[in-house]
XYZ file of C-alpha atoms in Angstrom:
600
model
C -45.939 11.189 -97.438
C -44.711 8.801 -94.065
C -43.978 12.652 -92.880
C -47.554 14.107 -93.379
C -49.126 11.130 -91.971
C -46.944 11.372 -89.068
C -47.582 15.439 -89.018
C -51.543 14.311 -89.319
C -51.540 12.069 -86.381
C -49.529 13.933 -84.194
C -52.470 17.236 -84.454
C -55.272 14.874 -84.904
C -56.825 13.894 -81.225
C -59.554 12.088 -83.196
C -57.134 9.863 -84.857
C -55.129 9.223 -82.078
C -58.447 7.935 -79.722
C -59.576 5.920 -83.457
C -55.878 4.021 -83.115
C -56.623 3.489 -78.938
C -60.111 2.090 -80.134
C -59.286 -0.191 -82.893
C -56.391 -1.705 -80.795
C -58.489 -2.117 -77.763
C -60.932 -3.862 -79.551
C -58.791 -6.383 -81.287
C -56.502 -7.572 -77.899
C -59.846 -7.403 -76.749
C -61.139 -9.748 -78.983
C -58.045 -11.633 -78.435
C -59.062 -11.834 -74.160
C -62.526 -13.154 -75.198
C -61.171 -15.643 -77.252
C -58.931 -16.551 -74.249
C -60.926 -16.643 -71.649
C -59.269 -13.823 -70.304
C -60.731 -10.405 -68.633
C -60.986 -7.734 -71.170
C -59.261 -5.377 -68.766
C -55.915 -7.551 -69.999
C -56.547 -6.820 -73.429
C -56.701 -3.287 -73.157
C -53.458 -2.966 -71.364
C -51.793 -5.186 -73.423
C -53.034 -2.963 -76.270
C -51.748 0.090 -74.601
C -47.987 -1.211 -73.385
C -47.709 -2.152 -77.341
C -48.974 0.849 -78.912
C -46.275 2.586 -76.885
C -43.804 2.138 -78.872
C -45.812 3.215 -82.260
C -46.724 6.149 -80.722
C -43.318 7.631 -79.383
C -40.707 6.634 -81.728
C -42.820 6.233 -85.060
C -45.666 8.850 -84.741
C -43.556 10.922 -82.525
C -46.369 11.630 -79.665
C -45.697 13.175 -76.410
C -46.332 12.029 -72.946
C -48.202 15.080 -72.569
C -50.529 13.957 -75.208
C -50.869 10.346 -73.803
C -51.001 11.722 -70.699
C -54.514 13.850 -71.965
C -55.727 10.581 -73.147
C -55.320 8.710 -69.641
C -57.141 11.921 -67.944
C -59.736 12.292 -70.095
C -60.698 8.636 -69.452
C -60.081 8.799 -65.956
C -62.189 12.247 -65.640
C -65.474 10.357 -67.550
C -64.858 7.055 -65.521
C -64.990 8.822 -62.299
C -68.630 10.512 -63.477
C -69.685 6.985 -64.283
C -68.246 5.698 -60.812
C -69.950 8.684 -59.212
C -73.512 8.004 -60.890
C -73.514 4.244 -59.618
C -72.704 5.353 -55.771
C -76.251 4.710 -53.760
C -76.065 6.255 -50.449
C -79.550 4.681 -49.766
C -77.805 1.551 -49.783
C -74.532 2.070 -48.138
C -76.985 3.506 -44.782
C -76.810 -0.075 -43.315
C -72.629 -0.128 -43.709
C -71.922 3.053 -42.524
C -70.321 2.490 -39.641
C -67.516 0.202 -41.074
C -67.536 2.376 -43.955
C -66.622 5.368 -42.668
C -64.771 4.646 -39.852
C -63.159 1.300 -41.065
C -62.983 2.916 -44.316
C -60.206 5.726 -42.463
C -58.736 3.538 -39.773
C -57.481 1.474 -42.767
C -56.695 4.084 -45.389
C -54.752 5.450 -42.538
C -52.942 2.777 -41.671
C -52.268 1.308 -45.067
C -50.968 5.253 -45.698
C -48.073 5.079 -42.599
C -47.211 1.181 -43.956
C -46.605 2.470 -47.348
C -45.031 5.562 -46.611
C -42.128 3.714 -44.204
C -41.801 0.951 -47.192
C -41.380 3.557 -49.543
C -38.546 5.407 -47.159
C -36.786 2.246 -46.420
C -36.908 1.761 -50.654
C -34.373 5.215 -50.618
C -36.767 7.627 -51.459
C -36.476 10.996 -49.638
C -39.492 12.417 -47.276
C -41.987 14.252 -49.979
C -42.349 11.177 -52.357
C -42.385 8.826 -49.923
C -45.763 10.895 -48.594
C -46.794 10.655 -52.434
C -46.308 6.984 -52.498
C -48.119 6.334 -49.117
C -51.208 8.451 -49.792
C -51.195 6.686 -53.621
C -50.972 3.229 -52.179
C -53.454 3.465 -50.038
C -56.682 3.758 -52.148
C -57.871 1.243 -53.811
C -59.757 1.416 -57.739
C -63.153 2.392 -57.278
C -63.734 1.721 -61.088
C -62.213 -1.525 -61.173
C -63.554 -2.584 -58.218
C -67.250 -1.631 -59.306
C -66.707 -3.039 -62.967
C -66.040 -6.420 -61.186
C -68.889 -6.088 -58.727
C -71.080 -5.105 -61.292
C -70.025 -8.021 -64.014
C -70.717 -10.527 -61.131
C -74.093 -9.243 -60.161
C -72.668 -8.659 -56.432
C -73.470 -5.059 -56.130
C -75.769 -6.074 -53.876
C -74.280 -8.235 -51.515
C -73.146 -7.087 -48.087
C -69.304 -7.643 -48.586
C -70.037 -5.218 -51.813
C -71.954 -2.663 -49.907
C -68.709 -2.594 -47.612
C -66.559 -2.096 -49.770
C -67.992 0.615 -52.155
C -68.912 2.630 -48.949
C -64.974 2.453 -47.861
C -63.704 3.193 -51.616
C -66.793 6.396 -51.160
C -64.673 7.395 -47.940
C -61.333 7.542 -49.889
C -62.706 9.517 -53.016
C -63.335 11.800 -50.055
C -60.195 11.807 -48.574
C -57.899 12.109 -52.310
C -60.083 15.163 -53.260
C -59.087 16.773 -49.544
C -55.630 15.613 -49.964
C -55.172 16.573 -53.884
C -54.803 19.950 -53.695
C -52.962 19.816 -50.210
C -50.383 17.874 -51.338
C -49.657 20.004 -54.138
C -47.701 22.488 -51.281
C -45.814 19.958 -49.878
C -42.754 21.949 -51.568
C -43.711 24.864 -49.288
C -45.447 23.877 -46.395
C -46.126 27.562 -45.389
C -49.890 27.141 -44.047
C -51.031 29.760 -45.909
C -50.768 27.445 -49.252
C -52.643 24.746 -46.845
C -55.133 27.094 -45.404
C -56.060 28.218 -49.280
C -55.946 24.462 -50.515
C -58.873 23.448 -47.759
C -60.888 27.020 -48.620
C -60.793 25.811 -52.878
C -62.575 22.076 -51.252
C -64.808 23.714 -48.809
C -65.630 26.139 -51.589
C -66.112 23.462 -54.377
C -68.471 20.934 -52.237
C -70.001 24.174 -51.113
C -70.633 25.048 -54.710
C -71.722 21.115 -55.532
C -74.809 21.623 -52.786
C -75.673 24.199 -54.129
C -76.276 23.123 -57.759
C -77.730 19.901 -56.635
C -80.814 21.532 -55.266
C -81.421 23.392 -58.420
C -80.745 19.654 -59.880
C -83.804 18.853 -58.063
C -85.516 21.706 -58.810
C -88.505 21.149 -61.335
C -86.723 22.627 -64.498
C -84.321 19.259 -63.922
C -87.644 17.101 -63.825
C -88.666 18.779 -67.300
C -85.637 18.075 -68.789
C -86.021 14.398 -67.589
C -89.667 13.986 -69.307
C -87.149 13.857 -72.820
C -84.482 11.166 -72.703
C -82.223 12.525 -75.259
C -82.277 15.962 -73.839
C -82.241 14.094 -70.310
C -78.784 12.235 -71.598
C -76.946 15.367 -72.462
C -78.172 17.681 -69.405
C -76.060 14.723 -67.453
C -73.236 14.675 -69.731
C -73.287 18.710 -69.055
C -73.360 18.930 -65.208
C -70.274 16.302 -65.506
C -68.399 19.182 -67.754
C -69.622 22.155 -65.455
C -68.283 20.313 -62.344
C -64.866 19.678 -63.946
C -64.616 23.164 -65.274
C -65.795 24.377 -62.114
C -63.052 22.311 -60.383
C -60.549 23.283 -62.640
C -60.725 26.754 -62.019
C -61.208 27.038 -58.100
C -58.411 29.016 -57.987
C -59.208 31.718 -60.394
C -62.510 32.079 -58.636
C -60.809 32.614 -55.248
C -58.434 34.939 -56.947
C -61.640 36.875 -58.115
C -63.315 36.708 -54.870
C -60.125 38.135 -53.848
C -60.279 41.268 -55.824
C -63.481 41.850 -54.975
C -63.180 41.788 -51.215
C -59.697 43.231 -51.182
C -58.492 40.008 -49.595
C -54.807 39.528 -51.046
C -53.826 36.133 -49.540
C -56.935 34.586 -52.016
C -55.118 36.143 -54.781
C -51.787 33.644 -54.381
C -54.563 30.301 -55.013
C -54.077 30.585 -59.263
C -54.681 26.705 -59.273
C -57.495 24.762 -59.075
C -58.433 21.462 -59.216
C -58.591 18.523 -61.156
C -61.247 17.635 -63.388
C -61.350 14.409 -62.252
C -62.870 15.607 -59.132
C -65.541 17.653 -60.861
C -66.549 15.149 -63.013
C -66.817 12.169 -59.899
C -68.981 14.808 -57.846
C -71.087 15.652 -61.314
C -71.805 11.854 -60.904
C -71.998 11.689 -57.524
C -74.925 14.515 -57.356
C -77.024 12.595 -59.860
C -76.513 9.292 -58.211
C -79.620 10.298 -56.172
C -82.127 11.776 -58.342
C -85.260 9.571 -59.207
C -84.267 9.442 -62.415
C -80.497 8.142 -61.926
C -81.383 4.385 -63.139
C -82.356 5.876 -66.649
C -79.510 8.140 -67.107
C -77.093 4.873 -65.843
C -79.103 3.294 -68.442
C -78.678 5.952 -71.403
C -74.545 6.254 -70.404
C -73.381 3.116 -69.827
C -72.030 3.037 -73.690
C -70.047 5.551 -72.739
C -69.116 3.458 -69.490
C -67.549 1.041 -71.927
C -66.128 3.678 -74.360
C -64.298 5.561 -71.623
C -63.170 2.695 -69.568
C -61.668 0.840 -72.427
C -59.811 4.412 -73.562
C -58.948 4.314 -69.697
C -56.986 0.879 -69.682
C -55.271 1.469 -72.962
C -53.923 4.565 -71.218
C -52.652 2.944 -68.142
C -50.418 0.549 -70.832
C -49.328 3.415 -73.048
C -47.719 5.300 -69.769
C -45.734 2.318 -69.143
C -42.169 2.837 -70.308
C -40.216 -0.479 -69.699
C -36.714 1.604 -70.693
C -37.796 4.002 -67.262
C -38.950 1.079 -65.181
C -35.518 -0.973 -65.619
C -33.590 0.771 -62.803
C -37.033 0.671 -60.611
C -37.675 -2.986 -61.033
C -37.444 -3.847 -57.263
C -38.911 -1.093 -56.039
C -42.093 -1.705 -57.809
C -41.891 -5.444 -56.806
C -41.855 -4.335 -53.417
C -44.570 -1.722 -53.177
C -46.527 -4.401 -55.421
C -45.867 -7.244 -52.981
C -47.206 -4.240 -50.623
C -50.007 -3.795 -52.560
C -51.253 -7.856 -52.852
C -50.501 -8.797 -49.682
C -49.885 -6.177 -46.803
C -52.671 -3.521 -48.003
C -55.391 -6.828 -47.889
C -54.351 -8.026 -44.749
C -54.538 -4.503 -42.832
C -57.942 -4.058 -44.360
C -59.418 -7.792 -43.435
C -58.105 -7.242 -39.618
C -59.696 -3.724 -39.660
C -62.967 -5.176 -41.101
C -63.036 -7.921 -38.337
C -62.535 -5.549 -35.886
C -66.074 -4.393 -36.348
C -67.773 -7.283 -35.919
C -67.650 -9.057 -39.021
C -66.913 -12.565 -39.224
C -63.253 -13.753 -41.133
C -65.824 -14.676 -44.351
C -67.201 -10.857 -44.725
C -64.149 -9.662 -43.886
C -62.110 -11.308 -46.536
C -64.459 -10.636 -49.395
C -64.013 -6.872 -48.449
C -60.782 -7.138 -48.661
C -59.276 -9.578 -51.278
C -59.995 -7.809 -54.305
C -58.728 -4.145 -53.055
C -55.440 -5.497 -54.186
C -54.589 -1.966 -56.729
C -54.033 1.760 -57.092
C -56.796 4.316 -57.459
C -57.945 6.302 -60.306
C -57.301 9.175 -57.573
C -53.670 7.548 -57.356
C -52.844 7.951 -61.052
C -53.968 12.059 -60.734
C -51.653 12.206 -57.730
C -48.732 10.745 -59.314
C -49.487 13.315 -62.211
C -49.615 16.156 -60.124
C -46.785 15.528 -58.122
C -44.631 14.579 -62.050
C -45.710 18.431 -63.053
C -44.837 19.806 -60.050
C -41.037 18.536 -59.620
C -42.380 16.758 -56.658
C -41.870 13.109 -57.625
C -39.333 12.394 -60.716
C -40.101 9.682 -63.508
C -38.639 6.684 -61.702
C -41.273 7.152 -59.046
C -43.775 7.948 -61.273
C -42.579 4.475 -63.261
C -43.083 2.620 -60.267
C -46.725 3.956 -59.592
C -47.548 3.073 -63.245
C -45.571 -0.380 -63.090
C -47.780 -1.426 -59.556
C -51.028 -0.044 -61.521
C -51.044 -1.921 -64.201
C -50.401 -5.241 -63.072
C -52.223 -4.663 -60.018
C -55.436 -3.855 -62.177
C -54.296 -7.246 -64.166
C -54.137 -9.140 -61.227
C -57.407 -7.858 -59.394
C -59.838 -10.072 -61.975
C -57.948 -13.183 -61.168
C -57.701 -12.398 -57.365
C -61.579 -12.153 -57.628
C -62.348 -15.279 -59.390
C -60.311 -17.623 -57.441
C -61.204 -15.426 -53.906
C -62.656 -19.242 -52.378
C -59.448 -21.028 -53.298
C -57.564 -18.301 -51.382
C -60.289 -18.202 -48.746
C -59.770 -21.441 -48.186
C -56.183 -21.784 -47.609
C -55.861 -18.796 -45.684
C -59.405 -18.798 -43.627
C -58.131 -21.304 -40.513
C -55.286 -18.121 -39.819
C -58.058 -16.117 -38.787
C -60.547 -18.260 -37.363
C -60.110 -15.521 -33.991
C -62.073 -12.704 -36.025
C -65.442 -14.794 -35.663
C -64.990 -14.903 -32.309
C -64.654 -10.901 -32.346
C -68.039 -10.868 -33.755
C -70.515 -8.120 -32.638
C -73.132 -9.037 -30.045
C -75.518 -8.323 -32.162
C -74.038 -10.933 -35.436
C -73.495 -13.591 -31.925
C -77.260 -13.842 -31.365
C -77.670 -14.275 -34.676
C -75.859 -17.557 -34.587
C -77.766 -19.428 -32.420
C -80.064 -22.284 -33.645
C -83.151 -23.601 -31.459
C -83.342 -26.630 -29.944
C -84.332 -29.958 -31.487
C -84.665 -27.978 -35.199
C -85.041 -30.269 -37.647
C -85.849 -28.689 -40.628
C -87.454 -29.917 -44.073
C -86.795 -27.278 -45.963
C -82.594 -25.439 -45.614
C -82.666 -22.410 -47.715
C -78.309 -21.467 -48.144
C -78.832 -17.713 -49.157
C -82.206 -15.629 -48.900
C -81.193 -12.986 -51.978
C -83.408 -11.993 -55.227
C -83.479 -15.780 -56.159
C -84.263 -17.133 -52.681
C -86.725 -14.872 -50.967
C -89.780 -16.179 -53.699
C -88.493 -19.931 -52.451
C -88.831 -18.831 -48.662
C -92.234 -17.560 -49.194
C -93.309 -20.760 -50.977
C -92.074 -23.375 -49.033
C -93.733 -21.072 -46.067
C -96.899 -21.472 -48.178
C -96.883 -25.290 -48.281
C -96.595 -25.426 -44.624
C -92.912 -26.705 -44.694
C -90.498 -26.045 -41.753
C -87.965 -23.893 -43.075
C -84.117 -22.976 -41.714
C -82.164 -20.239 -43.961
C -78.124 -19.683 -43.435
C -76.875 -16.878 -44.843
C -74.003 -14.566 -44.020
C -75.571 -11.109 -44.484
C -76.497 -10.147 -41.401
C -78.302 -7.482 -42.403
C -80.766 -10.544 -44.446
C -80.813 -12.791 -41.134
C -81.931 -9.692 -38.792
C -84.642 -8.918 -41.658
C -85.888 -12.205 -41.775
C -86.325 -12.844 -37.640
C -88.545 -10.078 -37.638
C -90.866 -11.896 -39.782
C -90.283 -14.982 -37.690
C -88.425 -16.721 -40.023
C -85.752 -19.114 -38.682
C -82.837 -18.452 -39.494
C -79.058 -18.215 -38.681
C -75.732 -15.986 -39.395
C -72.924 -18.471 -41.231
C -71.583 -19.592 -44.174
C -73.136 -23.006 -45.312
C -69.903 -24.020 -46.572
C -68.420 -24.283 -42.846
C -68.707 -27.554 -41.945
C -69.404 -26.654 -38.214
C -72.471 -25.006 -39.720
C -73.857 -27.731 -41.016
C -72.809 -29.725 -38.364
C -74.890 -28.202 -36.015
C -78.247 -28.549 -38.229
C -80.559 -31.947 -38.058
C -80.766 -33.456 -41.876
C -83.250 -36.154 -40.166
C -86.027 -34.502 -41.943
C -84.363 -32.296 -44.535
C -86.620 -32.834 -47.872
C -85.250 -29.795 -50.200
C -81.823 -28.292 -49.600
C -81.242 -24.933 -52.093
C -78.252 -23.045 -52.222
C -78.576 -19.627 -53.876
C -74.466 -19.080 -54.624
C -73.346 -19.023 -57.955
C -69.969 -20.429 -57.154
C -69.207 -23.859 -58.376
C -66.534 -25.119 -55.995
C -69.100 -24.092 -53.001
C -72.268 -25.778 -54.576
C -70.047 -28.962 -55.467
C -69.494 -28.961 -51.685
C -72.466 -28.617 -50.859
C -73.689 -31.414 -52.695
C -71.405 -33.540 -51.319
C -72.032 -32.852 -48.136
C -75.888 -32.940 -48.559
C -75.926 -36.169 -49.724
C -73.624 -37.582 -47.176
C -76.189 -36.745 -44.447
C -79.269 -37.386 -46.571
C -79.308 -39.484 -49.756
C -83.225 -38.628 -49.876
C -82.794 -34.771 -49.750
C -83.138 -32.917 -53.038
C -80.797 -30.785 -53.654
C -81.640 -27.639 -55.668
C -78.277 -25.293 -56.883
C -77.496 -22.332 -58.464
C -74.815 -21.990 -61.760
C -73.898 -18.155 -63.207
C -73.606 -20.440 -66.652
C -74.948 -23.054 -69.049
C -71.354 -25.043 -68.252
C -71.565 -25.037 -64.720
C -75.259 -26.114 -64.759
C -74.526 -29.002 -66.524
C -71.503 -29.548 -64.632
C -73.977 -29.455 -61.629
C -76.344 -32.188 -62.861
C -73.740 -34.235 -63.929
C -72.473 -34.445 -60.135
C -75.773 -35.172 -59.113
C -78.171 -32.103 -58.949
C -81.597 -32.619 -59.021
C -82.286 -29.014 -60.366
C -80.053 -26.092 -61.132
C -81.406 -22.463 -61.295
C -79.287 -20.316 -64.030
C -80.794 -16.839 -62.947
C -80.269 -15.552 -66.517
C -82.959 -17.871 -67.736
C -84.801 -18.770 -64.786
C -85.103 -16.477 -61.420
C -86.210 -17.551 -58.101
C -89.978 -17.042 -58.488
C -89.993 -19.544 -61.467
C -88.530 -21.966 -59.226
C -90.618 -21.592 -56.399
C -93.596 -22.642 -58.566
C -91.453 -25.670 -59.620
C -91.514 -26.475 -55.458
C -94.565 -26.441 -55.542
C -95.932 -28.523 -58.349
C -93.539 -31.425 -57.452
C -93.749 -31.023 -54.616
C -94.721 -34.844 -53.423
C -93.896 -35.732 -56.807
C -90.129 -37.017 -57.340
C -90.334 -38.647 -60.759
C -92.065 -35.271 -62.465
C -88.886 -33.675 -61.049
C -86.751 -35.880 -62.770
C -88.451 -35.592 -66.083
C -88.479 -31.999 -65.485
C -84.550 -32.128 -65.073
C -83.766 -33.623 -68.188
C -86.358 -31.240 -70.112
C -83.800 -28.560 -68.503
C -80.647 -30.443 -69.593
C -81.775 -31.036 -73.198
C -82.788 -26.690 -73.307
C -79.431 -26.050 -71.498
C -77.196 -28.371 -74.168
C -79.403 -27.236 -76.704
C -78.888 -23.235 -75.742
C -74.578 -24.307 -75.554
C -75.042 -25.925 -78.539
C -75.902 -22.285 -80.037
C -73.664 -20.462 -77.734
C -76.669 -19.066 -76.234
C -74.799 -18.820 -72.916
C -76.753 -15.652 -71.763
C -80.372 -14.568 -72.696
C -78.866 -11.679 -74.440
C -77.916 -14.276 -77.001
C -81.005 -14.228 -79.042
């Protein structure tokens, strides 16, 4: 019986995926109930199923291997699908060129760290090109559960991890010849790319093409069509090679007939995404797939922990420690200096690059390509795994305490805001005698309806905000306003609070507003103060310390608060009532762990 069970869920794919699913959900679970990221869970799931599924159900690490492809392969579609080049246009500089300069560099750091770690020549040029990507997934899955996609530091950095999907599918296939470096095997490598994004143009006019907008007009059928072109680009990509063999025969060209591989499916599927990202009709297939978002990233994580094999990572503990050490600290650091080389200010600059702090999907299909290939052996491929994992672990908490490490490390590189562009300079400087009533910290989604009603009321308005992209916007329209962040005291420093009657900050983050606060009411007692909270908690938190009103975007956005300017306006003690109406909904909506408006 324990035999045919065994037998069952050995040749059962289904079953296997059902035991992935039922684990992730309950470490999940277990995260939640923890306070912890999910992504934790799911690892944790996978490094303990490990052992269930090699020594008692007797699976392969081919099989598991299937399961961490397959995951990777639909994440990368989903990745692809949520790229906006419309929005990365005002970036693109840093992007692409920032985006090389520092994959480069991080590349020749890595690769001399991994020589001086023993390893010979060939894996040492796997190790450098893994290191130096970053996770575009993670990265976006953090972006995206923070609502920061839209933020400039975000824009930066998905338009540099854009740049290195580019560069891993060039370098895939070329460094599958770096056991024969004839440059025949390099010239054919190239030809299967130029071929494949040759192939991917082609397709995505006839995406555009009208029978594409029919087969929107029907969601369902509009749901699977997507699903499809992310299976024809994989299959496509997976057998480049036998198409240039064919194209051989046909022309009589022998050389083509020596390229029998192809590549991975990972890169079909991430250009299937990445040709959809632009149609007019990408929000509702984002919309329709984002289960699947969920689905395939948890089956994802779980992977990463079931290819972690503690009994092959014991003789490559300090390796890993160092290239992981490499990974937190070095890779960040060469990526903030790069990014403050183009202009941007130490604040920008850091939010690119704290959280790039782990290995790329991209990474993990290197690794496996160079383990088939004889190219790397299992300890190196233990110590890519080993860095992945808790570098993927580590990237949620380097994220949420980024202004606790911004501020300990920010007075080391006070020089890169006096690098700043020409351009970001001008931006900085505040006119004479200003003396503003109204100081507007962040003009995003929630602050733009407050600009334009305080403008309304006649008020004299100043805004701060570090997007310079906002600030240049905003002097067009004759708006004054100024590059910086509001929580640098020689910001504030330099503004008159003489006047100030309504201060609003527009950043969720609690140790900034609590700052703020402070320092509002130091240099006005009469000023209200108006804050922002991502949470029922933190609101109350906020009005506990003093707040006169707290926006909680969930439940009320910036336009909803602008009419709230207005009406009490010249009245102070209908705010106040107002603010305790707020409090009793807010304890009332914790009391019911209505913490989101999802919560219904």
């Amino acid at each position: 019986m324990e035999e045919a069970l065994i037998s069952m869920i050995d040749a059962n794919l289904f079953l296997q995926m059902g035991i992935v699913i039922i684990a992730a959900s309950i470490f999940g679970y277990l995260a939640k109930k923890l306070k912890q990221p999910l992504i934790v869970g799911y690892i944790i799931a996978g490094i303990l199923l490990r052992p269930l599924f090699v020594n008692v159900f007797r699976i392969g690490l081919d099989e598991i291997s299937i399961l961490a492809e397959i995951g990777i392969a639909f994440m990368l579609f989903i990745v692809g699908m949520e790229l906006n080049f419309k929005k990365l246009n005002s970036v693109k500089n840093v992007a692409v060129f920032g985006g090389v300069i520092s994959t480069f560099l991080v590349f020749l750091l890595a690769f001399f760290v991994a020589l001086l770690l023993g390893f010979d020549i060939d894996v040492a040029i796997y190790l450098g090109v893994i290191f130096s990507f970053s996770s575009t997934m993670i990265l976006l899955k953090i972006l995206s559960d923070n609502n920061e996609l839209d933020t400039i530091h975000s824009r930066i950095i998905v338009g540099i991890l854009l740049i290195q999907d580019v560069i891993a599918i060039i370098v895939t296939p070329l460094l599958s010849e770096l056991g024969d470096v004839a440059l025949i095997g390099i010239g054919l490598n190239l030809l299967k790319v130029g071929l494949f994004l040759g192939i991917v143009f082609l397709v995505s006019l006839l995406i555009k093409s009208p029978i594409f907008k029919e087969i929107a007009s029907n969601q369902e059928l509009l749901v699977i069509s997507s699903v499809a072109v992310s299976f024809f680009f994989s299959l496509i990509a997976l057998n480049m090679g036998n198409i240039l063999v064919w194209i051989g025969n046909i022309l009589g060209i022998t050389a083509l007939q020596e390229a029998s591989s192809g590549l991975s499916i990972a890169v079909g599927a991430f250009m299937g995404g990445v040709v959809l990202a632009n149609l007019p009709y990408a929000h509702e297939i984002i919309g329709k797939i984002n289960p699947l978002k969920d689905f395939f990233g948890c089956i994802f994580f779980v992977s990463l922990g079931l290819e972690l094999s503690f009994m092959e990572l014991g003789n490559m503990i300090k390796p890993m420690i160092v290239m992981l050490l490499f990974t937190l600290l070095i890779k960040p650091l060469v990526n903030l200096l790069v990014i403050g080389s183009f202009g941007y200010g130490k604040k920008i600059s850091f939010q690119v690059a704290n959280p790039m702090v782990q290995v790329s999907e991209f990474g993990l299909i290197l690794a496996m390509q160079g383990l088939s290939l004889g190219i790397i052996n299992r300890d190196a491929y233990s110590v890519v795994i080993g860095s992945t994992i808790i570098g993927a672990i580590i990237t949620p908490y380097v994220y949420n305490n980024s202004n606790w490490i911004y501020k300990k490390i920010s007075g080391a590189f006070s020089f890169l805001d006096k690098r700043l562009s020409k351009d970001l300079e001008s931006l900085q400087n505040l006119p004479e005698n200003m003396a503003p009533q109204v100081l507007l910290c962040g003009c995003n989604r929630t602050g733009y309806p407050l600009l334009k009603k305080a403008k309304e009321l006649g008020k004299s308005v100043l805004v701060v905000d570090y997007n310079p992209n906002v600030i240049e916007r905003l002097v067009k329209e004759d708006v004054v306003a100024i590059y910086g962040d509001a929580t640098d005291s020689e910001i504030l420093d330099r503004i008159d609070f003489s006047k100030l009657e309504l201060f609003v900050s527009t950043s969720p983050d609690l140790e900034d507003n609590l700052f703020l606060l402070k320092e509002v009411r130091k240099r006005n007692k009469r000023t209200l103060v108006f804050l922002t909270a991502s949470n029922v908690d933190e609101a109350l938190l906020l009005y506990e310390k003093g707040s006169d009103y707290v926006i909680v975007p969930h439940f009320l956005g910036g336009s909803h608060a602008s009419l709230l300017i207005e009406r009490f306006n010249d009245d102070s003690d209908g705010l106040a009532e107002h603010k305790q109406q707020h409090i009793q909904e807010l304890l009332e909506r914790k009391s019911l762990g209505k913490h989101h408006p999802m919560n219904k």
